[in-house]
PDB file of C-alpha atoms and ligand atoms in Angstrom:
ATOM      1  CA  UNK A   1       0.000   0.000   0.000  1.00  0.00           C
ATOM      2  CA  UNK A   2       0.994   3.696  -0.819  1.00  0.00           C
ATOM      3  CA  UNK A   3       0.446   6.227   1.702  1.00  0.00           C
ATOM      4  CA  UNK A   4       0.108   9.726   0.416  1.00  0.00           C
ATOM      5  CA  UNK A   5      -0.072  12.443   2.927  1.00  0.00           C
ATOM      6  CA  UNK A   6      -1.804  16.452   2.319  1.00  0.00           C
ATOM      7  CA  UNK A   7      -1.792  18.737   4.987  1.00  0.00           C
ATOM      8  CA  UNK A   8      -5.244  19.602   4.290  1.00  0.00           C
ATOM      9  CA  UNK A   9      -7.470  22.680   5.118  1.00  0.00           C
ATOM     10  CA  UNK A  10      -7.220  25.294   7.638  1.00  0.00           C
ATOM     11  CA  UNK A  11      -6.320  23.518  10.476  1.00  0.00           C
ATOM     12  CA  UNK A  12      -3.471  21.659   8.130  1.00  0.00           C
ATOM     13  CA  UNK A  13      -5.251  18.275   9.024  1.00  0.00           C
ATOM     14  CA  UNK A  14      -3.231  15.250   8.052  1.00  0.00           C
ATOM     15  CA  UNK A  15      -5.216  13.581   5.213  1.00  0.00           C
ATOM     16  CA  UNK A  16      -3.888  10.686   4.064  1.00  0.00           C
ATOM     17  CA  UNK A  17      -3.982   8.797   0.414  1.00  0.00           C
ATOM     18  CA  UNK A  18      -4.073   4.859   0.742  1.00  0.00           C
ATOM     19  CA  UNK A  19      -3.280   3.443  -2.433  1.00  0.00           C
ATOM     20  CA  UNK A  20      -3.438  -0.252  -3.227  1.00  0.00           C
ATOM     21  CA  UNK A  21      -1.501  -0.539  -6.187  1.00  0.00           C
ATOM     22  CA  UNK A  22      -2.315  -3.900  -7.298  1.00  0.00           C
ATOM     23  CA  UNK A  23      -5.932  -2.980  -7.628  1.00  0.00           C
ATOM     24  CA  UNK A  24      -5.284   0.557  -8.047  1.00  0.00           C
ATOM     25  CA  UNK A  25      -7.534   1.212  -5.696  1.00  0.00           C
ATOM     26  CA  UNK A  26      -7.670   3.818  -3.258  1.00  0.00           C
ATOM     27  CA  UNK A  27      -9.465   6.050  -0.170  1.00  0.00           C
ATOM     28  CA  UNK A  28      -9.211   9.008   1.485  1.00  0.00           C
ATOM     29  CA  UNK A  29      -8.914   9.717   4.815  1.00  0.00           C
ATOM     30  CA  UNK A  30      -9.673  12.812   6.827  1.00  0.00           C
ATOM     31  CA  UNK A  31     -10.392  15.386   4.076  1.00  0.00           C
ATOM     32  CA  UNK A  32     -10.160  18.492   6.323  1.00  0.00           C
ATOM     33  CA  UNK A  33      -9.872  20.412   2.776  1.00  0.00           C
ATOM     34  CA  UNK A  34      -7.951  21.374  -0.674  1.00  0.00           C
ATOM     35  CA  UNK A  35     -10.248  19.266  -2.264  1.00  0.00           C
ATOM     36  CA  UNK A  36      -8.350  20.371  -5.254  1.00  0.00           C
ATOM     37  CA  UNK A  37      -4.629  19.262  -4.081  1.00  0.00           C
ATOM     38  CA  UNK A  38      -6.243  15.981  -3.344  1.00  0.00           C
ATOM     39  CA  UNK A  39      -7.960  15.553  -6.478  1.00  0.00           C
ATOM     40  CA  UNK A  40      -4.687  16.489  -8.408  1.00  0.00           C
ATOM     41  CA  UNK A  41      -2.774  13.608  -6.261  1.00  0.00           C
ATOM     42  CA  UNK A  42      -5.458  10.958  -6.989  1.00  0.00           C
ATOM     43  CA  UNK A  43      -5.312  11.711 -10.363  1.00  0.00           C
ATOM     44  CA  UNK A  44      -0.991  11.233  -9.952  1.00  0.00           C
ATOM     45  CA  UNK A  45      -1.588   7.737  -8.523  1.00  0.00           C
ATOM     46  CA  UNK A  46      -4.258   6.883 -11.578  1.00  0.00           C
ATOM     47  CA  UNK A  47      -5.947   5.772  -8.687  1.00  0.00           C
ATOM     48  CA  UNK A  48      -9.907   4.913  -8.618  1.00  0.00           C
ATOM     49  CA  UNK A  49     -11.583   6.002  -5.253  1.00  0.00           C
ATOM     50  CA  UNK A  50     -13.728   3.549  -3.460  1.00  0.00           C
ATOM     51  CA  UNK A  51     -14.763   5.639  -0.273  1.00  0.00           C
ATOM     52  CA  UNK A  52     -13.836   8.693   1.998  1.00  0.00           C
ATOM     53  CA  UNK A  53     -13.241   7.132   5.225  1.00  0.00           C
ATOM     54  CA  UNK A  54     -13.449   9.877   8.609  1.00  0.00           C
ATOM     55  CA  UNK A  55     -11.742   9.230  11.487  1.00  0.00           C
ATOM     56  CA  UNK A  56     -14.127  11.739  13.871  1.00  0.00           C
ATOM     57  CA  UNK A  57     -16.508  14.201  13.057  1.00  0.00           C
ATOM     58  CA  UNK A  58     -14.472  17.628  13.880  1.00  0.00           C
ATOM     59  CA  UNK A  59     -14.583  20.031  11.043  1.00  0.00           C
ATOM     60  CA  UNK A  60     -10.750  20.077  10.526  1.00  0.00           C
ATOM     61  CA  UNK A  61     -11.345  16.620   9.359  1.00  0.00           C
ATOM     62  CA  UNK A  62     -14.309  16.621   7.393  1.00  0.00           C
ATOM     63  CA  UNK A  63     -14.264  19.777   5.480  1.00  0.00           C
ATOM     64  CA  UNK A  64     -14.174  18.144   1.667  1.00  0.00           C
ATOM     65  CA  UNK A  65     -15.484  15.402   2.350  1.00  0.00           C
ATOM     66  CA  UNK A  66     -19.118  15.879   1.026  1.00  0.00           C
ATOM     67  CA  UNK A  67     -17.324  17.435  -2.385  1.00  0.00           C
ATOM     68  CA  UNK A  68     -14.877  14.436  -2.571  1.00  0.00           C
ATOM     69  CA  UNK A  69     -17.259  11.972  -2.184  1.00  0.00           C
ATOM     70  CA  UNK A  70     -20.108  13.705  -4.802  1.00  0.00           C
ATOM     71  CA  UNK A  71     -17.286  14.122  -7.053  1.00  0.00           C
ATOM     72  CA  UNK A  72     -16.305  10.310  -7.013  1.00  0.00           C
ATOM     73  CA  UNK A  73     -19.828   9.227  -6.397  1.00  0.00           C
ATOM     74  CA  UNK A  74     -18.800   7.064  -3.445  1.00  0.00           C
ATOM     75  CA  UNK A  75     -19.226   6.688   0.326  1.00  0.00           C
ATOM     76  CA  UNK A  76     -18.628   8.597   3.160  1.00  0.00           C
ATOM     77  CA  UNK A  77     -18.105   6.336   6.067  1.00  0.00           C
ATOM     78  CA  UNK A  78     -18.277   7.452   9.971  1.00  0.00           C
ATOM     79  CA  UNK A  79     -19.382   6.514  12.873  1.00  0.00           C
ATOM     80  CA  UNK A  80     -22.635   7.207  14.191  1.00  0.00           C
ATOM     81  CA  UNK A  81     -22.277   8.831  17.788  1.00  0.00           C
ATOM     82  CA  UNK A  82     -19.955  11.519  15.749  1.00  0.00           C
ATOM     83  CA  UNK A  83     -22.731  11.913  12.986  1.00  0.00           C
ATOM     84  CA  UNK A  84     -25.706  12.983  15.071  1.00  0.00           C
ATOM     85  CA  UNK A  85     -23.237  15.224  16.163  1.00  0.00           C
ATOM     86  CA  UNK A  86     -22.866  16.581  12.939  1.00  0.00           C
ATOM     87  CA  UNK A  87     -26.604  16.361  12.203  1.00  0.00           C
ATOM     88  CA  UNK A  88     -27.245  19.034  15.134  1.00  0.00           C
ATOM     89  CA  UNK A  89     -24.811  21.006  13.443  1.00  0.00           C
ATOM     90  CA  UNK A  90     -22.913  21.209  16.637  1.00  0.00           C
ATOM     91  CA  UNK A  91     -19.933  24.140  16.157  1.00  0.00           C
ATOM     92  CA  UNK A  92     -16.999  21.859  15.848  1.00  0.00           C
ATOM     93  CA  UNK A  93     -18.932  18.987  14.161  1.00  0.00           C
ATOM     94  CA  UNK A  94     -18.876  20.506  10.442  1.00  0.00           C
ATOM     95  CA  UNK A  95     -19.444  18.694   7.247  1.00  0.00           C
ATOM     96  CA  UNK A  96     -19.321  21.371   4.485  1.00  0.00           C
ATOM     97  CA  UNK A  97     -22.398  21.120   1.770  1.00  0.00           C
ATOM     98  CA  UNK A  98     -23.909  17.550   3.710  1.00  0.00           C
ATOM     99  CA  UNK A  99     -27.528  17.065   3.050  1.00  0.00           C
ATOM    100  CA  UNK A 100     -29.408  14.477   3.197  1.00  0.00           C
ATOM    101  CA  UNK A 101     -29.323  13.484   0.559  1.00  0.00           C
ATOM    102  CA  UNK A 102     -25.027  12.136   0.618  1.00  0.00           C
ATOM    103  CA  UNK A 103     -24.143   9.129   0.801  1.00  0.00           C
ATOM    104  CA  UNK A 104     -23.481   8.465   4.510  1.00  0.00           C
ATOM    105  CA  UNK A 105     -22.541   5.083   5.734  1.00  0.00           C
ATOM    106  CA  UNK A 106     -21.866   3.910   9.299  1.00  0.00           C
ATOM    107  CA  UNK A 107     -19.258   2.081  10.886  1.00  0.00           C
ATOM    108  CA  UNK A 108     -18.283   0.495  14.445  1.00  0.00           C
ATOM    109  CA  UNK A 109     -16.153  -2.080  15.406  1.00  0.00           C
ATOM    110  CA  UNK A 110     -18.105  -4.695  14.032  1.00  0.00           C
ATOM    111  CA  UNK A 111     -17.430  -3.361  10.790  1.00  0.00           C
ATOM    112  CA  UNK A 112     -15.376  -5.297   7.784  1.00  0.00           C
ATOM    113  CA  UNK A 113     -14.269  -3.863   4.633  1.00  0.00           C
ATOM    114  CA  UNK A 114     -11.403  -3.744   2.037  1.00  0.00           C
ATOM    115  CA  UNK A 115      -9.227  -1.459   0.045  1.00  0.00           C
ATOM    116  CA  UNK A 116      -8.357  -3.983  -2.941  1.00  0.00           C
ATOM    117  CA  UNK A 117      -7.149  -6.775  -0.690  1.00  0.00           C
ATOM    118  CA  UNK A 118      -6.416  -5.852   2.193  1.00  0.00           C
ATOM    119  CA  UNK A 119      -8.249  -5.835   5.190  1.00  0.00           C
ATOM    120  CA  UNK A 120      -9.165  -2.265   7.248  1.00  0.00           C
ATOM    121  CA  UNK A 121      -9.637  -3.029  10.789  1.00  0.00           C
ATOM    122  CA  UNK A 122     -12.084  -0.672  12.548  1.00  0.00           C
ATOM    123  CA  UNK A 123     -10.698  -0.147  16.121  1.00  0.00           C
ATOM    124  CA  UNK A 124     -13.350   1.906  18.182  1.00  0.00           C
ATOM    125  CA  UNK A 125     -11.895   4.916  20.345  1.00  0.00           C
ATOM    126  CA  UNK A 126     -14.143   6.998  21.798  1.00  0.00           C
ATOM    127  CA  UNK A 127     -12.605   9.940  24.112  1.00  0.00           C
ATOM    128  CA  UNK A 128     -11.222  12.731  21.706  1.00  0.00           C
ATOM    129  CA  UNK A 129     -15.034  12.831  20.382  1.00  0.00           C
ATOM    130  CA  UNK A 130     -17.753   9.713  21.136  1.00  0.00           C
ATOM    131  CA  UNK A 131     -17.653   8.148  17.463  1.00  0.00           C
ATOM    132  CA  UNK A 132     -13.820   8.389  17.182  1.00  0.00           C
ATOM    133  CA  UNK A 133     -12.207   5.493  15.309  1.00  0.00           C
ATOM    134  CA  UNK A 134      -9.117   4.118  14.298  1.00  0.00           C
ATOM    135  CA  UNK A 135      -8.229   2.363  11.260  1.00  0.00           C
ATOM    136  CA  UNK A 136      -5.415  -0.551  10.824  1.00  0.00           C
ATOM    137  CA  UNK A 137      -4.179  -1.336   7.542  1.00  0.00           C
ATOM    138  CA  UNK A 138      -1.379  -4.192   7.975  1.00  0.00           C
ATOM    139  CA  UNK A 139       1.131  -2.520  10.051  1.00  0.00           C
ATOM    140  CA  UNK A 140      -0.320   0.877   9.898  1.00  0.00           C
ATOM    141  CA  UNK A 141      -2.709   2.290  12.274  1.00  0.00           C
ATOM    142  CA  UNK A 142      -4.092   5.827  11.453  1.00  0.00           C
ATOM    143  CA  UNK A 143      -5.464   7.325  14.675  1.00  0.00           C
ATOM    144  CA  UNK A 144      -6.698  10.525  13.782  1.00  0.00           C
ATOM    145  CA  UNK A 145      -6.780  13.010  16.924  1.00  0.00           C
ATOM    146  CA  UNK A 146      -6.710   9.649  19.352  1.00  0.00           C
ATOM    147  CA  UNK A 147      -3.416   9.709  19.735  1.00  0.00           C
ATOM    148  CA  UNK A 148      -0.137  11.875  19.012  1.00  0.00           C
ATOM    149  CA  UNK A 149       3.550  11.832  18.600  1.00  0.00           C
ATOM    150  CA  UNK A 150       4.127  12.412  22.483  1.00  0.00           C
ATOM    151  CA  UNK A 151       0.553  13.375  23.126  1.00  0.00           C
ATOM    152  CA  UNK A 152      -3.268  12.282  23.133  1.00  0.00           C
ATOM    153  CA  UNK A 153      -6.382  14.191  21.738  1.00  0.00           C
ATOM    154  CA  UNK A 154      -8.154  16.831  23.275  1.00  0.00           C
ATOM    155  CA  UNK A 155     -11.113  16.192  26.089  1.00  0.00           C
ATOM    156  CA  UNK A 156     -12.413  19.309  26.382  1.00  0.00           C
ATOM    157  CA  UNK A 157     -14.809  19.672  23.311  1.00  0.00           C
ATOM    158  CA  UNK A 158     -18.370  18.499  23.524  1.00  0.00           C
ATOM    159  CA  UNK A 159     -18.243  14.745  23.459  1.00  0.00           C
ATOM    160  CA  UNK A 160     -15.031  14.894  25.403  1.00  0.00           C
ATOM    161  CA  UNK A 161     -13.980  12.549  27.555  1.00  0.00           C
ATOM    162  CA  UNK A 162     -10.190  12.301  29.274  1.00  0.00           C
ATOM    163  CA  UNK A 163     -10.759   8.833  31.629  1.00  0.00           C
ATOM    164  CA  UNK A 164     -12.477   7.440  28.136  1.00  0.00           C
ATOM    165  CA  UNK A 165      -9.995   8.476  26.027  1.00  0.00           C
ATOM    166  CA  UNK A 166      -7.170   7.078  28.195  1.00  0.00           C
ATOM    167  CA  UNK A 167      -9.303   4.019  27.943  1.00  0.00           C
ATOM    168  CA  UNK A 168      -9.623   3.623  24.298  1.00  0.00           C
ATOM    169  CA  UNK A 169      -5.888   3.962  23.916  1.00  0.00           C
ATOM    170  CA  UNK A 170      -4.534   1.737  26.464  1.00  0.00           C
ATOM    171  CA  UNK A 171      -7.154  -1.101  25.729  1.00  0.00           C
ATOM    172  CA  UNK A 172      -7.365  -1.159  22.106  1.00  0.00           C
ATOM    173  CA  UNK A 173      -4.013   0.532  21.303  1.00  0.00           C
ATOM    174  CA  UNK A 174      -1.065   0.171  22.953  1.00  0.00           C
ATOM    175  CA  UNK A 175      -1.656  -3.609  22.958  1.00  0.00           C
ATOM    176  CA  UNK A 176      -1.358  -3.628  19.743  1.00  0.00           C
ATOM    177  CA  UNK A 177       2.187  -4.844  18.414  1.00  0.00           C
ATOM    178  CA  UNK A 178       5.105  -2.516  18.865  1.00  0.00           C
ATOM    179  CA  UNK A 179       6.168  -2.115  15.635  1.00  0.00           C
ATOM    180  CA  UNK A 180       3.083  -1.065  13.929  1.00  0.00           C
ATOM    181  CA  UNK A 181       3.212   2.685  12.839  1.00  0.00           C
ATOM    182  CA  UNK A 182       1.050   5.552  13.622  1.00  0.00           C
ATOM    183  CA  UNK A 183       0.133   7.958  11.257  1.00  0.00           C
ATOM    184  CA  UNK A 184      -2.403  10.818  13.081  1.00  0.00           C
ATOM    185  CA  UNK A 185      -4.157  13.623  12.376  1.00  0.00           C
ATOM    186  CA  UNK A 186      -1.637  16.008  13.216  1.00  0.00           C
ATOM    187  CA  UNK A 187       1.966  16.102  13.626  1.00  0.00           C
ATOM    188  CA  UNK A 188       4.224  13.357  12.640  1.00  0.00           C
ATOM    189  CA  UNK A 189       4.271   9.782  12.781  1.00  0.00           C
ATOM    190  CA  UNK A 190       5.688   7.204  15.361  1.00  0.00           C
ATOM    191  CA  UNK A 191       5.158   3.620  16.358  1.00  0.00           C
ATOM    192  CA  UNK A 192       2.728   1.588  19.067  1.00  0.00           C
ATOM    193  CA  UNK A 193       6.207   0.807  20.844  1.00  0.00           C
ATOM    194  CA  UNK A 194       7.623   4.612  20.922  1.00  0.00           C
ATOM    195  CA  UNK A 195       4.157   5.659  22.300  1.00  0.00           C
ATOM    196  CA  UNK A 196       3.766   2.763  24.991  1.00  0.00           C
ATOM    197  CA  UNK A 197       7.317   4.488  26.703  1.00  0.00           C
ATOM    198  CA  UNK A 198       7.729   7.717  25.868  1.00  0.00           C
ATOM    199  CA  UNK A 199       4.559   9.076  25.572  1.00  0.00           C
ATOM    200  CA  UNK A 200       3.573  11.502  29.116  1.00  0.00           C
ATOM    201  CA  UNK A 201      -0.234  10.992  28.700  1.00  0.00           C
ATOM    202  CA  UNK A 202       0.799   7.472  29.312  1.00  0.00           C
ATOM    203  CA  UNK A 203       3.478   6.817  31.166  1.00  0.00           C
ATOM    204  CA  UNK A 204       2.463   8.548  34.551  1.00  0.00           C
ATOM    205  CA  UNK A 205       5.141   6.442  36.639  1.00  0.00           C
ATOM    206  CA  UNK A 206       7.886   8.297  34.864  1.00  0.00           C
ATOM    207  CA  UNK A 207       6.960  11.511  37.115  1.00  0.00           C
TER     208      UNK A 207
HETATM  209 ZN1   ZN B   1     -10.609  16.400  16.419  1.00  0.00          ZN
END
């Protein structure tokens, strides 16, 4: 798989290209904007979209996500807790130009799917919002504003919850295997391992 990153939008989200080249298929993940430099890059890869996949509802994520997936006439998939959030048109929960009318699909941690042939694992991680997810991809794990480089997501927007959030990473991330690396929504990449002993948020002992 190919991994194409855009800082994206005003916040400079990381959205990421997947690319599976035998297929030539691809998605995109966390479309915070710059629908345009996105569009240019798929067209680069000669790649044909399958689905815009979110990792939370925030507007920093989301923001061409209703024009990428009308343009490519495919899916947007997100979890539900984040879309009703979303729906009420909460402040940070933004998706620019969504009716009712686009394509919307819902995912938990029950769900399966594919990009060509490989497997996406949907890992649910509530805390940074209530629908947040994470997505492995053989040894990659995008974990949008779950967890950092040195750092976790923020608590303190509506959905918000520290304790949870702790949670969600220690449960259903760090026992993941150590050498698996994390690409997030901001800021730069590191691994499961790096994270598991250097990381403050989780390593209290250390103080
Ligand atoms: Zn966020």
């Amino acid at each position: 798989m190919k991994i194409k990153k855009i800082a994206a939008g005003v916040l400079a989200v990381n959205c990421y290209i997947c690319f599976e080249e035998q297929n030539k298929e691809a998605f995109i993940l966390d479309p915070g904007g710059d629908a345009d430099a996105i569009l240019e890059a798929i067209k680069e890869l000669d790649a044909k979209v399958s689905f815009v996949l979110l990792t939370h509802g925030h507007f920093d994520h989301t923001g061409a996500a209703v024009e990428l997936s009308k343009y490519f006439n495919v899916p947007i998939y997100i979890n539900k807790k984040d879309m009703e959030f979303i729906e009420k048109r909460d402040q940070l929960f933004i998706m620019n130009g969504y009716e009712n009318d686009i394509n919307i699909l819902f995912i938990d941690e029950a769900s399966t799917f594919n990009i060509g042939k490989l497997p996406i694992k949907c890992i649910f991680t509530p805390g940074h919002t209530s629908g947040g997810m994470c997505y492995l991809i053989d040894n990659i794990l995008f974990s949008g504003d779950t967890l950092f480089d040195g750092s976790i997501g923020r608590t303190d927007f509506v959905g918000g919850n520290y304790e949870t959030l702790l949670g969600s990473i220690r449960e259903k991330l760090l026992i993941l295997s150590e050498d698996i690396v994390v690409l997030p929504g901001h800021g730069s990449s590191t691994t499961i391992g790096r994270e598991k002993t250097h990381n403050p948020f989780l390593n209290f002992s250390e103080y």
